[in-house]
Amino acid sequence: MRIVVSDDHRVLLDSLSASLTARGHDVVAATVTAEAALDAVGTHDPDVCLLDYCYPEGTCDVVLRRMTELHPRTRVVVLSATLEPHVVAAVLGAGATGFVSKSRTIQDICEAMDRAVQGHVTVDPQLLRQAFAAPVSKGPLWSARFLTEREWDVLRCITRGLTTKQIASELGIRHATARTHVQHLLSKLGVHSRLEAAALISAHGDTETWPQRLRG
């Protein structure tokens, strides 16, 4: 597996890089800023970017969103010392495939990256439920606020009854990328199938539910 690793703490960065290399992975770049990680992903096209959540200049949210939009093939797993549900929701909403606590072992981190490469959302199940549990005052489409622009495109295709192959063709993306977007979409909406996703948006959505560019 080809990996870009990013953390503002140099000791941790070097330790992670050495541990991953010792396990047979190819660490193609190690950076101390999120912006440098974005540049490295663009240069090296890695399988995974292991990205810290907090940097001295702020959180990784903006860079994460740009990274997942510009380089959808690369799976992003966020490392964080913060386990607040709203943080998990924010990074998954920005396009991350996984979220792992810094307190986990290197083996746990490697397993999370393996699952991410296979197209799975890699977050502790209890934490994932907390992140996307709608408050009592919110409606059934509350979690739709965390969908990325591309996931809205995919949801529109799903409501039209398109298959994964047809979605890929419609959006000009790879079949595997389309499949991953579908999986992320279903996870965020808390449903198990495309039929359920279409039924949810049909039953509870209206024109205002959709992003402006997809209305009408």
Coordinates of C-alpha atoms in Angstrom, one line a residue:
M1 CA 0.0 0.0 0.0
R2 CA 1.3 3.5 -0.9
I3 CA 0.7 6.0 1.8
V4 CA 1.1 9.7 2.5
V5 CA 1.4 10.4 6.3
S6 CA 0.8 13.8 7.8
D7 CA 1.1 15.0 11.4
D8 CA 2.5 18.2 12.9
H9 CA 4.4 16.3 15.6
R10 CA 7.6 15.3 14.0
V11 CA 8.3 12.5 16.5
L12 CA 4.9 10.9 15.9
L13 CA 5.3 11.4 12.2
D14 CA 8.6 9.6 12.1
S15 CA 7.4 6.8 14.3
L16 CA 4.3 6.2 12.1
S17 CA 6.3 6.3 9.0
A18 CA 8.9 3.8 10.3
S19 CA 6.2 1.5 11.7
L20 CA 4.3 1.4 8.4
T21 CA 7.5 0.9 6.4
A22 CA 8.4 -2.0 8.7
R23 CA 5.0 -3.6 7.9
G24 CA 5.8 -3.5 4.2
H25 CA 4.0 -0.4 3.2
D26 CA 5.5 2.3 1.0
V27 CA 5.4 5.7 2.7
V28 CA 5.8 7.9 -0.3
A29 CA 5.7 11.2 1.6
A30 CA 5.6 12.4 5.2
T31 CA 4.5 16.0 5.9
V32 CA 4.0 18.3 8.9
T33 CA 1.2 20.4 7.4
A34 CA -2.2 19.5 5.8
E35 CA -1.4 21.7 2.8
A36 CA 1.8 19.8 2.2
A37 CA -0.2 16.5 2.4
L38 CA -2.6 17.8 -0.3
D39 CA 0.4 18.6 -2.5
A40 CA 1.9 15.1 -1.8
V41 CA -1.3 13.3 -2.7
G42 CA -1.5 15.2 -5.9
T43 CA 2.1 14.3 -6.7
H44 CA 2.2 10.7 -5.7
D45 CA -1.5 9.4 -6.1
P46 CA -1.2 7.2 -3.0
D47 CA -3.8 4.6 -2.0
V48 CA -4.2 6.2 1.4
C49 CA -3.5 9.5 3.1
L50 CA -3.2 9.2 6.9
L51 CA -4.1 12.8 7.9
D52 CA -3.9 14.4 11.4
Y53 CA -7.1 16.3 12.4
C54 CA -5.5 19.2 14.3
Y55 CA -2.6 21.4 13.1
P56 CA -1.3 24.6 14.7
E57 CA -3.1 26.6 12.0
G58 CA -6.4 24.8 12.6
T59 CA -8.2 21.6 11.7
C60 CA -7.8 19.7 8.5
D61 CA -11.5 20.1 7.3
V62 CA -10.9 22.5 4.4
V63 CA -7.8 20.6 3.1
L64 CA -9.6 17.3 3.6
R65 CA -12.6 18.4 1.5
R66 CA -10.3 19.7 -1.3
M67 CA -8.3 16.4 -1.1
T68 CA -11.3 14.1 -1.5
E69 CA -12.8 16.2 -4.3
L70 CA -9.6 16.6 -6.3
H71 CA -8.2 13.1 -5.7
P72 CA -11.1 10.7 -5.1
R73 CA -9.1 7.6 -5.7
T74 CA -7.0 8.2 -2.5
R75 CA -8.8 7.1 0.7
V76 CA -8.3 9.5 3.6
V77 CA -8.1 8.2 7.1
V78 CA -8.1 10.9 9.8
L79 CA -6.1 10.4 13.0
S80 CA -7.3 12.3 16.0
A81 CA -6.9 12.7 19.7
T82 CA -10.4 14.1 19.8
L83 CA -13.3 11.6 19.7
E84 CA -16.2 14.0 19.8
P85 CA -19.1 12.8 17.6
H86 CA -19.4 16.1 15.8
V87 CA -15.7 15.9 14.8
V88 CA -16.4 12.4 13.3
A89 CA -19.4 13.7 11.5
A90 CA -17.4 16.7 10.1
V91 CA -14.6 14.7 8.7
L92 CA -16.9 12.1 7.1
G93 CA -19.0 14.9 5.7
A94 CA -15.8 16.3 4.2
G95 CA -15.1 13.0 2.4
A96 CA -12.9 11.0 4.8
T97 CA -13.2 7.2 4.6
G98 CA -12.0 6.6 8.1
F99 CA -11.5 8.0 11.6
V100 CA -9.1 6.5 14.0
S101 CA -8.0 7.6 17.5
K102 CA -4.4 8.3 18.1
S103 CA -4.6 6.1 21.1
R104 CA -5.1 3.0 18.9
T105 CA -2.2 0.6 18.1
I106 CA -0.3 0.7 14.8
Q107 CA -2.1 -2.6 14.0
D108 CA -5.5 -1.0 14.4
I109 CA -4.4 1.9 12.2
C110 CA -3.2 -0.5 9.5
E111 CA -6.4 -2.5 9.6
A112 CA -8.4 0.8 9.3
M113 CA -6.4 1.7 6.2
D114 CA -6.9 -1.8 4.7
R115 CA -10.7 -1.5 5.1
A116 CA -10.6 2.0 3.7
V117 CA -8.8 0.8 0.5
Q118 CA -11.5 -1.9 0.2
G119 CA -14.1 0.8 0.1
H120 CA -15.5 0.6 3.7
V121 CA -16.1 3.4 6.1
T122 CA -13.7 2.7 9.0
V123 CA -15.0 4.2 12.2
D124 CA -15.8 2.6 15.5
P125 CA -19.5 1.5 15.1
Q126 CA -20.6 3.2 18.4
L127 CA -18.9 6.4 17.5
L128 CA -20.4 6.3 14.0
R129 CA -23.9 5.9 15.5
Q130 CA -23.3 8.8 17.8
A131 CA -22.0 11.0 15.0
F132 CA -25.0 10.5 12.8
A133 CA -27.7 10.1 15.3
A134 CA -30.3 12.7 14.7
P135 CA -31.3 14.8 17.7
V136 CA -35.0 14.4 18.6
S137 CA -35.7 17.8 17.2
K138 CA -34.3 16.9 13.8
G139 CA -36.0 15.1 10.9
P140 CA -35.1 11.8 9.2
L141 CA -32.9 13.7 6.6
W142 CA -30.8 15.5 9.2
S143 CA -27.7 13.5 8.3
A144 CA -28.0 14.6 4.6
R145 CA -26.2 17.8 5.7
F146 CA -23.0 15.8 5.8
L147 CA -23.2 14.7 2.1
T148 CA -20.4 15.9 -0.2
E149 CA -21.3 17.5 -3.5
R150 CA -20.4 14.3 -5.3
E151 CA -22.6 12.2 -3.0
W152 CA -25.5 14.5 -3.8
D153 CA -24.8 13.8 -7.5
V154 CA -24.8 10.1 -6.7
L155 CA -28.1 10.4 -4.7
R156 CA -29.7 12.1 -7.7
C157 CA -28.6 9.2 -9.9
I158 CA -30.0 6.7 -7.4
T159 CA -33.4 8.4 -7.4
R160 CA -33.4 8.0 -11.2
G161 CA -32.8 4.2 -10.8
L162 CA -29.3 4.2 -12.3
T163 CA -27.0 1.2 -11.6
T164 CA -23.4 1.7 -10.3
K165 CA -22.1 1.3 -13.8
Q166 CA -24.6 3.9 -15.1
I167 CA -23.7 6.3 -12.3
A168 CA -20.0 6.0 -13.2
S169 CA -20.8 6.7 -16.8
E170 CA -23.1 9.6 -16.0
L171 CA -20.6 11.3 -13.7
G172 CA -17.5 10.4 -15.7
I173 CA -15.8 8.5 -12.8
R174 CA -14.5 5.0 -12.4
H175 CA -16.9 2.1 -11.5
A176 CA -15.0 1.5 -8.2
T177 CA -15.2 5.2 -7.3
A178 CA -18.9 5.3 -8.0
R179 CA -19.3 2.2 -5.8
T180 CA -17.4 3.9 -3.0
H181 CA -19.5 7.0 -3.2
V182 CA -22.7 4.9 -3.0
Q183 CA -21.3 3.1 0.1
H184 CA -20.4 6.4 1.8
L185 CA -23.8 7.8 0.9
L186 CA -25.7 4.9 2.4
S187 CA -23.6 5.0 5.6
K188 CA -24.3 8.7 6.1
L189 CA -28.0 8.4 5.5
G190 CA -28.2 5.4 7.8
V191 CA -29.8 3.1 5.2
H192 CA -28.8 -0.3 3.9
S193 CA -29.7 -0.1 0.2
R194 CA -30.1 2.2 -2.7
L195 CA -33.8 1.5 -2.6
E196 CA -34.0 2.7 1.0
A197 CA -32.1 5.8 0.1
A198 CA -34.4 6.6 -2.7
A199 CA -37.5 5.9 -0.5
L200 CA -36.1 8.2 2.3
I201 CA -35.5 11.1 0.0
S202 CA -38.9 10.6 -1.7
A203 CA -40.8 10.4 1.5
H204 CA -39.1 13.2 3.4
G205 CA -37.4 15.4 0.9
D206 CA -38.6 18.3 -1.3
T207 CA -37.1 20.7 -3.8
E208 CA -35.4 22.7 -1.0
T209 CA -33.7 19.5 0.3
W210 CA -31.4 19.4 -2.7
P211 CA -28.4 21.7 -3.4
Q212 CA -29.4 24.7 -5.5
R213 CA -27.6 23.3 -8.6
L214 CA -29.7 20.1 -8.5
R215 CA -33.1 21.6 -8.0
G216 CA -35.7 21.5 -10.7

